[in-house]
Amino acid sequence: MKNLMIAAALATGIGATAVHAEGHAGSVTLQLQWVTQSQFAGYYVALDKGFYEEEGLDVTILSGGPDIAPPQVLAGGGADVMLNWMPSALAARERGLPVVNIAQPFKTSGLMLTCWKDTGITGVEDFRGKTIGVWFFGNEYPFLSWMSQVGIPTEGGEDGVTVLKQGFNVDPLLNREADCISTMTYNEYGQVLDAGVDPDELVTFMYEDQGVATLEDGMYVLEENLEDPVFVDNMVRFVRASMRGWKYAEENVEEAAGIVVDNDETGTQSEQAQIRMMTEIAKLTAGSDGALDEADYERTVATLLGGGSDPVITVAPEGAWTSVITDQALQ
């Protein structure tokens, strides 16, 4: 599926984006990874509080969804910048879509495994013989790399783990189809608690603590557009205003959540849920001024190269990130 999405992106014509960037001074379109929620609060806050306007920018934020592939939108010229997890972005780059990370608002990963405590799981070695829910479409690689590093097979059996392809809900855990499932600190874990599960019934494993966390929610553009000084100037102002929005959101959680709800055109997001999400998101963006930490990048690349027999990338990428934008934006 991942390859099909990237192939479709390439088929739409990368050259269209260079044309799109020219002559659009002061205009920026951002493609989100998912539906409107507090995961993207910094951008909505920057828009609502006039931070983009103060930079002379007219910013359009495009919501995502299950049928929207941000790399495809970027390649087709439908957006100037996209948000993406680095595994997805680097996989796209290796397959011919030259995306470049220009800023990294998320310092820490929110990915974890959430397990039933009564399964007897207390440590990683207890995963053997258990069923574990894993997201795919590129999100499986941190897990596969983790298991490869600790020597636990992922083909099932008493000595290995049985991998359950998990949808974007927590039903496999609640229905006891899986002993553990993938969760984000700011989303699915809360859904498990909302279902009536006490935290004492659970045991969790943060990918950050296991040394296999990969960078999430970075800003990516097409490499060729960085040759256009008008585009670069737009991105400098966009990153500066966006990071201002993120820091405001961190310090004003409830207001930021309210702004997100106001921008949710579907009307399905509740303010209470978005406050909880924003509270957790603030922990992940804390400590980042938008500049990518090269050590975090190198750890991500090592994790993606270490995915066992099916690594997400096969060679260490070159030119996949740049500090050109943040060096100017953060002066």
Tab-separated table of C-alpha atoms in Angstrom, residues 45-328:
chain	number	residue	atom	x	y	z
A	45	VAL	CA	-2.998	28.739	16.821
A	46	ALA	CA	-0.597	30.583	14.495
A	47	LEU	CA	-3.471	31.095	12.072
A	48	ASP	CA	-6.019	32.118	14.697
A	49	LYS	CA	-3.721	34.454	16.644
A	50	GLY	CA	-2.550	36.219	13.484
A	51	PHE	CA	1.077	35.028	13.676
A	52	TYR	CA	1.077	34.114	9.987
A	53	GLU	CA	-0.542	37.416	9.068
A	54	GLU	CA	2.141	39.279	11.016
A	55	GLU	CA	4.706	37.522	8.811
A	56	GLY	CA	2.821	38.648	5.712
A	57	LEU	CA	1.620	35.130	4.949
A	58	ASP	CA	-1.713	33.890	3.665
A	59	VAL	CA	-1.757	30.317	5.003
A	60	THR	CA	-4.206	27.583	4.050
A	61	ILE	CA	-4.316	24.463	6.246
A	62	LEU	CA	-5.557	21.295	4.553
A	63	SER	CA	-6.934	18.610	6.853
A	64	GLY	CA	-5.846	15.017	6.250
A	65	GLY	CA	-7.669	11.719	6.530
A	66	PRO	CA	-7.507	8.006	5.735
A	67	ASP	CA	-7.714	8.605	1.982
A	68	ILE	CA	-5.169	11.426	1.859
A	69	ALA	CA	-1.443	10.719	1.380
A	70	PRO	CA	0.505	13.911	2.162
A	71	PRO	CA	3.467	12.927	-0.094
A	72	GLN	CA	1.039	12.538	-2.978
A	73	VAL	CA	-0.484	15.953	-2.327
A	74	LEU	CA	2.978	17.543	-2.096
A	75	ALA	CA	4.178	15.898	-5.304
A	76	GLY	CA	1.078	16.978	-7.199
A	77	GLY	CA	1.476	20.634	-6.245
A	78	GLY	CA	-1.505	20.666	-3.904
A	79	ALA	CA	0.603	21.877	-0.984
A	80	ASP	CA	3.870	23.720	-0.412
A	81	VAL	CA	4.746	21.868	2.789
A	82	MET	CA	3.510	18.678	4.414
A	83	LEU	CA	3.679	17.141	7.864
A	84	ASN	CA	4.958	13.578	7.986
A	85	TRP	CA	6.630	10.990	10.165
A	86	MET	CA	10.261	10.591	9.158
A	87	PRO	CA	9.946	6.855	8.302
A	88	SER	CA	7.334	7.697	5.688
A	89	ALA	CA	9.278	10.690	4.380
A	90	LEU	CA	12.606	8.867	4.073
A	91	ALA	CA	10.925	5.889	2.407
A	92	ALA	CA	9.361	8.246	-0.115
A	93	ARG	CA	12.733	9.897	-0.726
A	94	GLU	CA	14.468	6.577	-1.328
A	95	ARG	CA	11.778	5.654	-3.851
A	96	GLY	CA	12.270	8.835	-5.846
A	97	LEU	CA	10.235	11.615	-4.224
A	98	PRO	CA	12.914	14.105	-3.036
A	99	VAL	CA	11.354	15.412	0.186
A	100	VAL	CA	13.491	17.374	2.633
A	101	ASN	CA	12.895	18.024	6.328
A	102	ILE	CA	13.050	21.797	6.919
A	103	ALA	CA	11.884	21.877	10.567
A	104	GLN	CA	11.114	19.478	13.429
A	105	PRO	CA	8.584	20.837	15.961
A	106	PHE	CA	8.165	17.437	17.666
A	107	LYS	CA	11.199	16.649	19.815
A	108	THR	CA	9.895	13.425	21.387
A	109	SER	CA	7.993	10.419	20.049
A	110	GLY	CA	4.541	9.640	21.441
A	111	LEU	CA	4.511	6.048	20.164
A	112	MET	CA	4.182	3.213	22.657
A	113	LEU	CA	2.839	-0.289	23.175
A	114	THR	CA	-0.005	-0.697	25.638
A	115	CYS	CA	-0.475	-4.196	27.104
A	116	TRP	CA	-2.779	-5.955	29.522
A	117	LYS	CA	-0.913	-6.429	32.781
A	118	ASP	CA	-2.698	-9.724	33.476
A	119	THR	CA	-0.931	-11.297	30.485
A	120	GLY	CA	2.158	-11.433	32.678
A	121	ILE	CA	4.092	-9.009	30.521
A	122	THR	CA	6.558	-7.027	32.583
A	123	GLY	CA	9.417	-6.684	30.113
A	124	VAL	CA	10.307	-7.058	26.461
A	125	GLU	CA	11.281	-10.749	26.789
A	126	ASP	CA	7.698	-11.442	27.897
A	127	PHE	CA	6.507	-10.526	24.391
A	128	ARG	CA	7.479	-14.019	23.230
A	129	GLY	CA	4.390	-16.078	22.468
A	130	LYS	CA	2.131	-13.009	22.618
A	131	THR	CA	0.015	-11.257	19.969
A	132	ILE	CA	0.850	-7.599	19.402
A	133	GLY	CA	-1.117	-5.087	17.335
A	134	VAL	CA	1.025	-2.992	14.991
A	135	TRP	CA	0.122	-0.187	12.583
A	136	PHE	CA	1.403	-0.729	9.063
A	137	PHE	CA	1.804	1.543	5.985
A	138	GLY	CA	5.315	2.436	7.199
A	139	ASN	CA	4.444	2.676	10.893
A	140	GLU	CA	5.529	-0.917	11.516
A	141	TYR	CA	9.245	-0.301	11.069
A	142	PRO	CA	10.064	1.014	14.545
A	143	PHE	CA	8.457	-2.139	15.993
A	144	LEU	CA	10.196	-4.497	13.559
A	145	SER	CA	13.518	-2.788	14.212
A	146	TRP	CA	12.960	-3.068	17.976
A	147	MET	CA	12.214	-6.781	17.775
A	148	SER	CA	15.179	-7.328	15.471
A	149	GLN	CA	17.491	-5.579	17.908
A	150	VAL	CA	16.335	-7.712	20.868
A	151	GLY	CA	16.309	-10.929	18.817
A	152	ILE	CA	12.590	-11.715	18.970
A	153	PRO	CA	11.155	-13.183	15.723
A	154	THR	CA	7.961	-11.659	14.344
A	155	GLU	CA	6.637	-14.756	12.582
A	156	GLY	CA	4.708	-16.059	15.576
A	157	GLY	CA	5.327	-19.215	17.596
A	158	GLU	CA	6.251	-19.681	21.237
A	159	ASP	CA	9.612	-17.961	20.806
A	160	GLY	CA	8.351	-15.061	18.725
A	161	VAL	CA	5.498	-12.590	18.561
A	162	THR	CA	2.406	-12.826	16.395
A	163	VAL	CA	1.901	-9.486	14.665
A	164	LEU	CA	-1.701	-8.364	14.287
A	165	LYS	CA	-2.276	-5.695	11.639
A	166	GLN	CA	-4.011	-3.058	13.680
A	167	GLY	CA	-6.548	-0.512	12.487
A	168	PHE	CA	-6.771	2.987	13.887
A	169	ASN	CA	-8.772	2.034	16.949
A	170	VAL	CA	-8.192	0.183	20.207
A	171	ASP	CA	-10.693	-2.649	19.673
A	172	PRO	CA	-8.048	-5.419	19.389
A	173	LEU	CA	-6.967	-4.748	22.971
A	174	LEU	CA	-10.448	-4.260	24.380
A	175	ASN	CA	-11.681	-7.419	22.646
A	176	ARG	CA	-8.656	-9.396	23.833
A	177	GLU	CA	-7.630	-10.134	20.253
A	178	ALA	CA	-4.185	-8.799	21.114
A	179	ASP	CA	-2.124	-8.785	24.307
A	180	CYS	CA	-0.620	-5.412	23.354
A	181	ILE	CA	-1.495	-2.751	20.789
A	182	SER	CA	0.185	0.313	19.348
A	183	THR	CA	-0.976	3.563	20.920
A	184	MET	CA	-0.008	7.214	20.889
A	185	THR	CA	0.319	8.945	24.228
A	186	TYR	CA	-1.998	11.694	23.034
A	187	ASN	CA	-4.715	9.640	21.368
A	188	GLU	CA	-5.318	5.878	21.548
A	189	TYR	CA	-4.069	5.462	25.112
A	190	GLY	CA	-6.772	7.897	26.201
A	191	GLN	CA	-9.316	5.915	24.189
A	192	VAL	CA	-8.420	2.803	26.181
A	193	LEU	CA	-9.001	4.691	29.424
A	194	ASP	CA	-12.233	6.155	28.063
A	195	ALA	CA	-13.440	2.574	27.519
A	196	GLY	CA	-13.333	2.088	31.287
A	197	VAL	CA	-9.914	0.478	31.663
A	198	ASP	CA	-7.974	1.462	34.795
A	199	PRO	CA	-4.324	2.461	34.174
A	200	ASP	CA	-3.331	-0.085	36.829
A	201	GLU	CA	-4.617	-2.825	34.522
A	202	LEU	CA	-2.081	-1.834	31.878
A	203	VAL	CA	1.656	-1.877	31.303
A	204	THR	CA	3.183	0.423	28.698
A	205	PHE	CA	6.447	0.540	26.738
A	206	MET	CA	7.537	3.881	25.296
A	207	TYR	CA	9.597	3.603	22.132
A	208	GLU	CA	11.686	6.506	23.411
A	209	ASP	CA	12.700	4.389	26.413
A	210	GLN	CA	13.615	1.450	24.157
A	211	GLY	CA	16.002	3.503	22.017
A	212	VAL	CA	14.025	2.875	18.824
A	213	ALA	CA	11.916	6.016	18.641
A	214	THR	CA	11.721	7.719	15.255
A	215	LEU	CA	11.008	11.370	14.553
A	216	GLU	CA	7.352	12.290	14.105
A	217	ASP	CA	5.482	15.270	12.682
A	218	GLY	CA	8.252	17.085	10.829
A	219	MET	CA	7.782	19.698	8.092
A	220	TYR	CA	8.807	18.521	4.609
A	221	VAL	CA	9.078	20.251	1.222
A	222	LEU	CA	10.314	19.202	-2.191
A	223	GLU	CA	14.061	19.651	-2.631
A	224	GLU	CA	13.829	21.506	-5.928
A	225	ASN	CA	11.647	24.196	-4.396
A	226	LEU	CA	14.475	25.139	-2.032
A	227	GLU	CA	16.284	26.543	-5.082
A	228	ASP	CA	13.561	29.212	-5.365
A	229	PRO	CA	14.370	32.252	-3.144
A	230	VAL	CA	10.687	33.245	-2.996
A	231	PHE	CA	9.765	29.802	-1.719
A	232	VAL	CA	12.611	29.807	0.803
A	233	ASP	CA	11.515	33.192	2.143
A	234	ASN	CA	7.944	31.887	2.496
A	235	MET	CA	9.171	28.867	4.432
A	236	VAL	CA	11.380	30.951	6.737
A	237	ARG	CA	8.395	33.076	7.712
A	238	PHE	CA	6.108	30.046	7.894
A	239	VAL	CA	8.399	28.101	10.221
A	240	ARG	CA	8.981	31.132	12.438
A	241	ALA	CA	5.241	31.792	12.823
A	242	SER	CA	4.416	28.091	13.239
A	243	MET	CA	6.933	27.651	16.050
A	244	ARG	CA	5.520	30.747	17.705
A	245	GLY	CA	2.137	29.044	17.476
A	246	TRP	CA	3.507	25.856	19.029
A	247	LYS	CA	5.073	27.638	21.977
A	248	TYR	CA	1.848	29.554	22.559
A	249	ALA	CA	-0.115	26.294	22.427
A	250	GLU	CA	2.222	24.655	24.948
A	251	GLU	CA	1.645	27.490	27.406
A	252	ASN	CA	-2.085	27.879	26.768
A	253	VAL	CA	-3.357	24.336	26.468
A	254	GLU	CA	-7.074	24.951	26.957
A	255	GLU	CA	-7.172	27.954	24.611
A	256	ALA	CA	-5.242	26.020	21.967
A	257	ALA	CA	-7.648	23.092	22.235
A	258	GLY	CA	-10.564	25.484	21.830
A	259	ILE	CA	-8.997	26.929	18.681
A	260	VAL	CA	-8.607	23.412	17.278
A	261	VAL	CA	-12.262	22.634	17.952
A	262	ASP	CA	-13.293	25.907	16.293
A	263	ASN	CA	-11.370	24.871	13.164
A	264	ASP	CA	-12.788	21.348	13.045
A	265	GLU	CA	-15.186	21.558	10.111
A	266	THR	CA	-16.575	18.092	10.842
A	267	GLY	CA	-17.789	19.160	14.285
A	268	THR	CA	-16.829	15.783	15.745
A	269	GLN	CA	-14.032	16.876	18.084
A	270	SER	CA	-14.915	17.568	21.712
A	271	GLU	CA	-13.116	20.281	23.659
A	272	GLN	CA	-12.472	17.941	26.605
A	273	ALA	CA	-10.760	15.363	24.400
A	274	GLN	CA	-8.729	18.033	22.638
A	275	ILE	CA	-7.564	19.516	25.947
A	276	ARG	CA	-6.324	16.081	26.982
A	277	MET	CA	-4.615	15.599	23.623
A	278	MET	CA	-3.034	19.050	23.728
A	279	THR	CA	-1.746	18.351	27.245
A	280	GLU	CA	0.096	15.281	25.944
A	281	ILE	CA	1.209	16.928	22.706
A	282	ALA	CA	2.822	19.747	24.688
A	283	LYS	CA	5.151	17.167	26.252
A	284	LEU	CA	6.306	16.085	22.781
A	285	THR	CA	6.959	19.567	21.376
A	286	ALA	CA	8.632	20.807	24.566
A	287	GLY	CA	12.339	21.392	24.070
A	288	SER	CA	12.129	21.972	20.322
A	289	ASP	CA	12.586	25.387	18.738
A	290	GLY	CA	11.940	23.853	15.325
A	291	ALA	CA	15.540	23.017	14.468
A	292	LEU	CA	16.147	19.327	13.801
A	293	ASP	CA	18.553	17.672	16.238
A	294	GLU	CA	21.062	15.784	14.108
A	295	ALA	CA	21.484	13.101	16.797
A	296	ASP	CA	17.726	12.435	16.695
A	297	TYR	CA	17.928	12.206	12.918
A	298	GLU	CA	20.820	9.749	13.024
A	299	ARG	CA	18.984	7.588	15.584
A	300	THR	CA	15.927	7.539	13.316
A	301	VAL	CA	17.985	6.522	10.287
A	302	ALA	CA	19.717	3.768	12.259
A	303	THR	CA	16.334	2.445	13.409
A	304	LEU	CA	14.944	2.441	9.878
A	305	LEU	CA	18.023	0.701	8.487
A	306	GLY	CA	17.795	-1.903	11.248
A	307	GLY	CA	14.373	-3.263	10.369
A	308	GLY	CA	15.606	-6.831	9.928
A	309	SER	CA	14.848	-8.457	6.582
A	310	ASP	CA	12.514	-5.629	5.522
A	311	PRO	CA	14.139	-2.280	6.422
A	312	VAL	CA	12.190	0.849	5.552
A	313	ILE	CA	15.272	2.269	3.826
A	314	THR	CA	18.248	0.362	2.456
A	315	VAL	CA	20.926	3.068	2.439
A	316	ALA	CA	21.575	6.088	4.634
A	317	PRO	CA	19.963	9.044	2.831
A	318	GLU	CA	21.866	12.137	1.765
A	319	GLY	CA	20.325	15.599	1.676
A	320	ALA	CA	17.155	14.517	3.479
A	321	TRP	CA	17.202	17.463	5.869
A	322	THR	CA	18.459	21.017	5.889
A	323	SER	CA	18.941	23.719	8.496
A	324	VAL	CA	18.759	26.490	5.868
A	325	ILE	CA	15.222	27.443	6.837
A	326	THR	CA	15.508	27.218	10.623
A	327	ASP	CA	18.897	28.972	10.622
A	328	GLN	CA	17.118	32.044	9.210
